[in-house]
Amino acid sequence: MLNLTKAEFITSAATKAQFIKADKPIIAVCGKSNVGKSSFINMLANRKKLAKVSKDPGRTRLVNYFDFGYFILADLPGYGYARVSKDEKVKWAKLLDGFFADRDNVTHVFTLADIRHDPTADDKQMVEYLYYHRFPFTVIATKADKISRAAQTRGVSAIAATFKCGAGNVIPVSSETRQGLEAVLERIEQIINTVEEDE
């Protein structure tokens, strides 16, 4: 099992020219605003403030890079926040398009969805985009502590059906209880091993 003890912030990128290249896997984290991306990153790092958690959705407007030793994590801007100007939305869309346009920018994608609700139209669009461009992805179903285990099972099935992926590709997690951390670490280990085998 991976032991992620030395995670640290590297840099933020506001333009395509600032995206970093690395000699280790880059795992991107994406999801709608307020889905719990920062809390998820902090759970992975076992630190409370590596990624800034905001009560105001839509605060991440850059690609933020973190070095986890075995891999680089790229925190992408949250999408789907209604109170952001059209110009800002266009800027975010261009940044994401630029990020995914170069396959060297990303090895695998963790796409986050709130387990308590059906995926939004924006969530579906994001996953369709990943399918279309053939990016391997894993769905991280956040906020699992807010519902019962039975409801979690139903939530995982609903998300898997909506995204047309197997339930095994949906990992329920809670940053509060650290539920799902072991499964996520196992998935990361698989990603790293696959990259090493391909080299």
XYZ file of N, CA and C in Angstrom:
597
model
N 0.848 -1.207 0.000
C 0.000 0.000 0.000
C 0.883 1.257 0.000
N 0.511 2.203 -0.838
C 1.269 3.452 -0.888
C 1.177 4.198 0.432
N 2.247 4.843 0.809
C 2.250 5.672 2.012
C 2.528 7.115 1.583
N 1.456 7.901 1.499
C 1.600 9.273 0.989
C 1.816 10.229 2.158
N 3.067 10.485 2.462
C 3.363 11.318 3.631
C 4.045 12.633 3.280
N 4.454 12.789 2.024
C 5.265 13.967 1.716
C 4.651 14.856 0.645
N 3.340 14.936 0.601
C 2.682 15.752 -0.420
C 2.984 17.227 -0.215
N 3.270 17.913 -1.304
C 3.490 19.357 -1.197
C 3.036 20.075 -2.456
N 2.606 21.304 -2.278
C 2.156 22.136 -3.390
C 3.354 22.489 -4.268
N 3.179 22.411 -5.592
C 4.263 22.776 -6.506
C 4.041 24.165 -7.091
N 2.949 24.301 -7.870
C 2.708 25.572 -8.560
C 1.269 25.620 -9.064
N 0.846 26.793 -9.504
C -0.462 26.956 -10.149
C -0.235 27.369 -11.596
N -1.096 26.890 -12.480
C -0.989 27.242 -13.897
C -2.265 27.954 -14.341
N -2.083 29.116 -14.961
C -3.228 29.889 -15.456
C -3.343 29.799 -16.968
N -2.280 29.308 -17.622
C -2.270 29.208 -19.079
C -1.642 27.883 -19.498
N -1.872 27.550 -20.762
C -1.342 26.306 -21.334
C 0.181 26.224 -21.188
N 0.838 27.367 -21.368
C 2.308 27.395 -21.320
C 2.842 27.048 -19.932
N 1.985 27.184 -18.910
C 2.437 26.942 -17.529
C 2.183 25.508 -17.051
N 1.501 24.695 -17.877
C 1.281 23.297 -17.477
C 2.627 22.604 -17.337
N 2.742 21.776 -16.304
C 4.043 21.151 -16.077
C 4.120 19.775 -16.727
N 5.314 19.384 -17.105
C 5.595 18.040 -17.601
C 6.332 17.313 -16.477
N 6.107 16.031 -16.359
C 6.740 15.287 -15.262
C 7.187 13.920 -15.743
N 8.180 13.371 -15.049
C 8.652 12.033 -15.398
C 7.948 10.972 -14.544
N 6.835 11.351 -13.942
C 6.016 10.391 -13.205
C 4.545 10.641 -13.562
N 3.657 9.726 -13.227
C 2.256 9.889 -13.632
C 1.643 11.183 -13.098
N 0.766 11.781 -13.905
C -0.010 12.952 -13.473
C -1.469 12.521 -13.393
N -2.027 12.607 -12.201
C -3.435 12.263 -11.989
C -4.217 13.559 -11.811
N -5.199 13.775 -12.680
C -6.018 14.988 -12.594
C -7.245 14.724 -11.729
N -7.650 15.739 -10.970
C -8.864 15.655 -10.160
C -9.835 16.713 -10.678
N -11.018 16.269 -11.107
C -11.992 17.245 -11.605
C -13.361 16.971 -11.000
N -14.224 17.954 -11.082
C -15.576 17.817 -10.531
C -16.229 19.173 -10.445
N -17.526 19.151 -10.189
C -18.219 20.436 -10.111
C -17.827 21.179 -8.838
N -18.066 22.468 -8.861
C -17.742 23.296 -7.699
C -18.454 22.756 -6.461
N -17.734 22.721 -5.357
C -18.282 22.312 -4.062
C -18.547 20.811 -3.937
N -17.947 19.980 -4.825
C -18.154 18.533 -4.730
C -17.211 17.910 -3.696
N -16.197 18.687 -3.269
C -15.281 18.187 -2.237
C -13.903 17.835 -2.755
N -13.466 18.526 -3.832
C -12.141 18.222 -4.394
C -11.025 18.509 -3.396
N -11.056 19.688 -2.800
C -9.979 20.058 -1.865
C -9.946 19.119 -0.662
N -11.121 18.772 -0.144
C -11.186 17.846 1.000
C -10.644 16.475 0.617
N -10.941 16.047 -0.607
C -10.437 14.753 -1.096
C -8.910 14.770 -1.185
N -8.366 15.860 -1.725
C -6.904 15.981 -1.860
C -6.253 15.987 -0.472
N -6.849 16.702 0.462
C -6.312 16.761 1.825
C -6.370 15.385 2.509
N -7.432 14.618 2.220
C -7.530 13.267 2.779
C -6.394 12.393 2.233
N -6.150 12.494 0.930
C -5.064 11.719 0.316
C -3.725 12.050 0.955
N -3.521 13.350 1.201
C -2.241 13.811 1.731
C -2.138 13.630 3.248
N -3.281 13.299 3.885
C -3.347 13.226 5.346
C -2.929 14.551 5.983
N -3.387 15.625 5.332
C -3.128 16.976 5.847
C -4.402 17.798 5.722
N -4.602 18.733 6.641
C -5.852 19.481 6.632
C -5.857 20.658 5.664
N -4.694 21.191 5.365
C -4.694 22.435 4.602
C -3.768 22.444 3.394
N -3.478 21.266 2.837
C -2.645 21.243 1.627
C -3.391 21.960 0.498
N -4.627 21.534 0.270
C -5.488 22.234 -0.694
C -6.459 23.082 0.105
N -6.650 24.320 -0.325
C -7.520 25.219 0.428
C -8.982 24.865 0.221
N -9.682 24.624 1.324
C -11.107 24.318 1.265
C -11.871 25.619 1.429
N -12.760 25.890 0.476
C -13.523 27.133 0.542
C -15.004 26.833 0.693
N -15.694 27.676 1.474
C -17.143 27.532 1.579
C -17.822 28.170 0.375
N -17.074 28.948 -0.373
C -17.615 29.583 -1.578
C -17.243 28.738 -2.788
N -18.232 28.142 -3.484
C -17.911 27.341 -4.665
C -17.242 28.193 -5.732
N -16.501 27.521 -6.603
C -15.922 28.229 -7.745
C -14.654 28.996 -7.437
N -13.983 28.672 -6.337
C -12.787 29.422 -5.973
C -11.532 28.977 -6.733
N -11.489 27.680 -7.129
C -10.310 27.186 -7.854
C -10.409 27.614 -9.306
N -9.580 28.561 -9.721
C -9.661 29.056 -11.104
C -8.381 28.784 -11.873
N -7.530 27.970 -11.282
C -6.254 27.620 -11.899
C -6.097 26.106 -11.834
N -5.103 25.590 -12.546
C -4.715 24.191 -12.344
C -3.638 24.199 -11.265
N -3.946 23.603 -10.124
C -3.005 23.568 -9.005
C -2.323 22.206 -8.952
N -0.985 22.223 -8.924
C -0.212 20.976 -8.940
C 0.352 20.661 -7.556
N 0.262 19.370 -7.200
C 0.807 18.889 -5.933
C 1.694 17.679 -6.212
N 2.833 17.618 -5.538
C 3.744 16.484 -5.677
C 3.488 15.504 -4.540
N 3.053 14.285 -4.911
C 2.780 13.252 -3.919
C 3.885 12.198 -3.875
N 5.044 12.536 -4.429
C 6.164 11.600 -4.405
C 6.101 10.591 -5.540
N 5.105 9.712 -5.476
C 4.951 8.679 -6.506
C 4.301 9.230 -7.777
N 3.569 10.324 -7.625
C 2.832 10.895 -8.751
C 2.601 12.391 -8.501
N 2.204 13.079 -9.571
C 1.796 14.484 -9.467
C 0.274 14.527 -9.520
N -0.342 15.325 -8.664
C -1.786 15.500 -8.709
C -2.091 16.896 -9.261
N -2.969 16.957 -10.258
C -3.373 18.243 -10.850
C -4.827 18.507 -10.481
N -5.049 19.532 -9.677
C -6.391 19.911 -9.233
C -6.958 20.900 -10.256
N -7.992 20.483 -10.989
C -8.559 21.313 -12.058
C -9.660 22.228 -11.529
N -9.906 23.342 -12.217
C -10.967 24.254 -11.776
C -12.325 23.549 -11.745
N -13.103 23.825 -10.706
C -14.451 23.257 -10.607
C -15.346 23.848 -11.683
N -16.295 23.053 -12.152
C -17.195 23.540 -13.200
C -18.623 23.617 -12.662
N -19.478 24.275 -13.430
C -20.909 24.251 -13.135
C -21.384 25.215 -12.073
N -20.557 26.219 -11.717
C -21.010 27.160 -10.684
C -21.730 28.326 -11.352
N -23.004 28.493 -11.021
C -23.871 29.439 -11.737
C -23.474 30.909 -11.557
N -22.889 31.244 -10.402
C -22.652 32.666 -10.122
C -21.309 33.177 -10.653
N -20.820 32.542 -11.700
C -19.567 32.965 -12.317
C -19.899 33.606 -13.660
N -19.205 34.668 -14.018
C -19.498 35.375 -15.263
C -19.249 34.485 -16.475
N -19.907 34.834 -17.594
C -19.723 34.066 -18.838
C -18.268 34.075 -19.266
N -17.621 35.231 -19.151
C -16.207 35.342 -19.540
C -15.347 34.387 -18.724
N -15.654 34.300 -17.433
C -14.891 33.423 -16.537
C -15.091 31.965 -16.930
N -16.345 31.613 -17.272
C -16.642 30.237 -17.691
C -15.891 29.877 -18.966
N -15.837 30.823 -19.905
C -15.119 30.597 -21.170
C -13.629 30.391 -20.885
N -13.106 31.211 -19.972
C -11.682 31.114 -19.602
C -11.383 29.734 -19.000
N -12.274 29.264 -18.102
C -12.099 27.953 -17.483
C -12.150 26.855 -18.536
N -13.131 26.969 -19.466
C -13.300 25.946 -20.504
C -12.047 25.855 -21.377
N -11.492 27.008 -21.707
C -10.267 27.026 -22.531
C -9.105 26.385 -21.781
N -9.021 26.681 -20.494
C -7.942 26.121 -19.677
C -8.051 24.588 -19.640
N -9.278 24.079 -19.426
C -9.483 22.631 -19.372
C -9.228 21.984 -20.734
N -9.709 22.632 -21.796
C -9.475 22.095 -23.147
C -7.980 22.012 -23.435
N -7.264 23.064 -23.059
C -5.813 23.087 -23.269
C -5.121 22.006 -22.469
N -5.620 21.782 -21.255
C -5.022 20.770 -20.380
C -5.187 19.377 -20.981
N -6.391 19.055 -21.428
C -6.657 17.714 -21.945
C -6.192 17.517 -23.386
N -5.875 18.606 -24.062
C -5.443 18.499 -25.467
C -4.109 17.771 -25.600
N -3.261 17.894 -24.594
C -1.935 17.270 -24.620
C -1.941 16.069 -23.668
N -1.830 14.873 -24.211
C -1.917 13.669 -23.380
C -0.790 13.566 -22.366
N 0.301 14.297 -22.602
C 1.396 14.298 -21.626
C 1.000 15.014 -20.332
N -0.096 15.781 -20.387
C -0.517 16.533 -19.204
C -1.214 15.659 -18.171
N -1.698 14.481 -18.588
C -2.502 13.676 -17.667
C -2.419 12.181 -18.007
N -2.250 11.362 -16.960
C -2.193 9.907 -17.100
C -3.550 9.282 -16.813
N -4.227 9.798 -15.806
C -5.488 9.228 -15.332
C -6.301 10.380 -14.731
N -7.615 10.232 -14.724
C -8.482 11.286 -14.178
C -9.341 10.708 -13.054
N -9.352 11.395 -11.921
C -10.327 11.123 -10.871
C -11.435 12.159 -11.051
N -12.607 11.703 -11.480
C -13.725 12.639 -11.635
C -14.661 12.462 -10.445
N -14.948 13.545 -9.746
C -15.695 13.483 -8.491
C -17.181 13.760 -8.713
N -18.012 13.009 -8.000
C -19.460 13.213 -8.042
C -20.004 13.023 -6.629
N -21.000 13.812 -6.277
C -21.630 13.724 -4.953
C -22.522 12.481 -4.924
N -22.204 11.542 -4.042
C -22.924 10.264 -3.990
C -24.396 10.426 -3.626
N -24.758 11.561 -3.016
C -26.129 11.758 -2.539
C -27.093 12.136 -3.652
N -26.551 12.566 -4.785
C -27.408 13.090 -5.857
C -27.083 12.438 -7.196
N -28.046 12.485 -8.106
C -27.772 12.035 -9.470
C -26.749 12.974 -10.089
N -25.837 12.449 -10.926
C -24.869 13.328 -11.598
C -25.572 14.430 -12.384
N -24.972 15.612 -12.382
C -25.547 16.756 -13.090
C -25.243 16.657 -14.586
N -25.871 17.539 -15.359
C -25.597 17.592 -16.808
C -24.120 17.891 -17.039
N -23.537 18.751 -16.195
C -22.110 19.078 -16.320
C -21.234 17.857 -16.026
N -21.630 17.070 -15.017
C -20.894 15.840 -14.693
C -20.913 14.887 -15.896
N -22.103 14.724 -16.472
C -22.243 13.820 -17.631
C -21.383 14.295 -18.793
N -21.405 15.615 -19.011
C -20.618 16.175 -20.116
C -19.123 15.919 -19.901
N -18.670 16.060 -18.651
C -17.260 15.837 -18.332
C -16.879 14.385 -18.640
N -17.711 13.443 -18.211
C -17.411 12.027 -18.425
C -17.478 11.670 -19.920
N -18.455 12.255 -20.627
C -18.532 12.029 -22.082
C -17.255 12.530 -22.767
N -16.760 13.652 -22.281
C -15.512 14.225 -22.815
C -14.353 13.251 -22.603
N -14.289 12.665 -21.403
C -13.213 11.711 -21.097
C -13.323 10.458 -21.957
N -14.551 9.973 -22.159
C -14.761 8.822 -23.041
C -14.314 9.149 -24.469
N -14.768 10.312 -24.942
C -14.495 10.703 -26.327
C -12.990 10.775 -26.592
N -12.256 11.348 -25.632
C -10.804 11.514 -25.812
C -10.002 10.323 -25.262
N -10.751 9.302 -24.795
C -10.145 8.047 -24.319
C -9.170 8.230 -23.161
N -9.580 9.049 -22.208
C -8.787 9.176 -20.981
C -9.298 8.161 -19.960
N -8.407 7.344 -19.401
C -8.854 6.436 -18.333
C -9.269 7.243 -17.109
N -10.378 6.850 -16.500
C -10.842 7.609 -15.331
C -11.446 6.696 -14.286
N -11.478 7.208 -13.060
C -12.137 6.560 -11.931
C -13.085 7.583 -11.329
N -14.295 7.152 -10.977
C -15.259 8.056 -10.344
C -15.084 7.984 -8.831
N -14.865 9.141 -8.221
C -14.779 9.244 -6.757
C -16.111 9.807 -6.272
N -16.876 8.976 -5.558
C -18.198 9.391 -5.072
C -18.053 9.985 -3.672
N -18.102 11.298 -3.582
C -17.785 12.004 -2.335
C -18.975 12.068 -1.370
N -18.648 12.465 -0.133
C -19.623 12.745 0.930
C -20.413 11.501 1.347
N -19.740 10.339 1.301
C -20.399 9.066 1.622
C -20.860 8.992 3.079
N -20.196 9.761 3.956
C -20.574 9.718 5.376
C -21.946 10.336 5.639
N -22.475 11.064 4.649
C -23.754 11.764 4.849
C -24.954 10.841 4.677
N -24.719 9.593 4.183
C -25.835 8.675 3.944
C -25.495 7.276 4.479
N -26.510 6.419 4.556
C -26.312 5.059 5.087
C -25.560 4.202 4.079
N -25.082 3.052 4.552
C -24.364 2.118 3.657
C -25.292 1.636 2.533
N -26.552 1.388 2.862
C -27.500 0.930 1.831
C -27.680 2.019 0.766
N -27.790 3.268 1.229
C -27.945 4.389 0.290
C -26.666 4.580 -0.536
N -25.513 4.293 0.076
C -24.249 4.374 -0.671
C -24.244 3.377 -1.828
N -24.707 2.150 -1.544
C -24.754 1.118 -2.586
C -25.654 1.564 -3.731
N -26.815 2.146 -3.374
C -27.733 2.652 -4.406
C -27.096 3.800 -5.177
N -26.398 4.678 -4.456
C -25.748 5.829 -5.097
C -24.668 5.404 -6.078
N -23.862 4.421 -5.679
C -22.800 3.904 -6.558
C -23.420 3.314 -7.827
N -24.503 2.525 -7.655
C -25.166 1.904 -8.813
C -25.734 2.966 -9.752
N -26.337 4.010 -9.168
C -26.936 5.078 -9.982
C -25.861 5.835 -10.764
N -24.749 6.139 -10.102
C -23.647 6.857 -10.768
C -23.050 5.986 -11.878
N -22.826 4.706 -11.580
C -22.256 3.794 -12.577
C -23.166 3.676 -13.796
N -24.485 3.615 -13.552
C -25.440 3.503 -14.662
C -25.438 4.781 -15.506
N -25.403 5.928 -14.838
C -25.415 7.209 -15.558
C -24.160 7.382 -16.390
N -23.021 7.005 -15.826
C -21.743 7.193 -16.525
C -21.357 5.997 -17.407
N -22.238 4.969 -17.424
C -21.983 3.773 -18.251
C -20.624 3.136 -17.944
N -20.339 3.017 -16.652
C -19.108 2.350 -16.231
C -19.475 1.317 -15.171
N -18.611 0.395 -14.891
C -18.901 -0.613 -13.878
C -18.920 -0.010 -12.481
N -19.695 -0.613 -11.589
C -19.755 -0.124 -10.201
C -18.377 -0.204 -9.546
N -17.524 -1.119 -10.036
C -16.165 -1.236 -9.500
C -15.288 -0.041 -9.837
N -15.754 0.786 -10.773
C -14.995 1.983 -11.140
C -15.519 3.225 -10.413
N -16.393 3.000 -9.417
C -16.924 4.091 -8.593
C -16.519 3.801 -7.152
N -15.733 4.705 -6.563
C -15.241 4.494 -5.195
C -15.909 5.496 -4.250
N -16.772 5.021 -3.319
C -17.372 5.945 -2.355
C -16.332 6.371 -1.311
N -16.230 7.669 -1.071
C -15.244 8.167 -0.105
C -15.877 9.193 0.833
N -15.228 9.371 1.950
C -15.596 10.437 2.889
C -14.322 11.048 3.445
N -14.180 12.339 3.261
C -13.001 13.011 3.818
C -13.125 13.138 5.336
N -14.354 13.011 5.848
C -14.586 13.112 7.297
C -14.146 11.831 8.011
N -14.547 10.683 7.468
C -14.260 9.406 8.137
C -13.094 8.658 7.490
N -12.617 9.183 6.348
C -11.538 8.557 5.571
C -11.966 7.240 4.940
N -13.264 7.027 4.864
C -13.790 5.861 4.149
C -13.329 5.926 2.691
N -12.925 4.793 2.145
C -12.559 4.722 0.741
C -11.108 5.043 0.451
N -10.369 5.533 1.452
C -8.977 5.926 1.223
C -8.138 4.748 0.729
N -8.343 3.601 1.372
C -7.552 2.418 0.996
C -7.813 2.031 -0.467
N -9.078 2.080 -0.868
C -9.441 1.728 -2.250
C -8.834 2.714 -3.245
N -8.814 3.990 -2.873
C -8.221 5.009 -3.746
C -6.713 4.788 -3.874
N -6.056 4.488 -2.767
C -4.612 4.235 -2.792
C -4.283 3.004 -3.651
N -5.138 1.984 -3.566
C -4.955 0.790 -4.403
C -5.086 1.157 -5.879
N -6.072 2.010 -6.200
C -6.256 2.433 -7.591
C -5.040 3.224 -8.076
N -4.515 4.102 -7.228
C -3.332 4.890 -7.603
C -2.150 3.959 -7.864
N -2.011 2.941 -7.017
C -0.918 1.975 -7.193
C -1.042 1.264 -8.549
N -2.276 0.909 -8.920
C -2.519 0.280 -10.228
C -2.117 1.220 -11.366
N -2.468 2.503 -11.220
C -2.147 3.510 -12.253
C -0.628 3.614 -12.422
N 0.075 3.701 -11.298
C 1.547 3.818 -11.334
C 2.170 2.573 -11.967
N 1.676 1.405 -11.581
C 2.212 0.147 -12.116
C 1.968 0.028 -13.610
N 0.807 0.474 -14.070
C 0.474 0.420 -15.502
C 1.417 1.295 -16.293
N 1.717 2.489 -15.765
C 2.635 3.406 -16.443
C 4.025 2.782 -16.528
N 4.461 2.179 -15.444
C 5.795 1.558 -15.429
C 5.886 0.394 -16.415
N 4.793 -0.354 -16.536
C 4.779 -1.490 -17.476
C 4.827 -1.006 -18.928
N 4.212 0.162 -19.185
C 4.156 0.691 -20.552
C 5.500 1.291 -20.997
N 6.353 1.613 -20.031
C 7.618 2.290 -20.381
C 8.655 1.317 -20.942
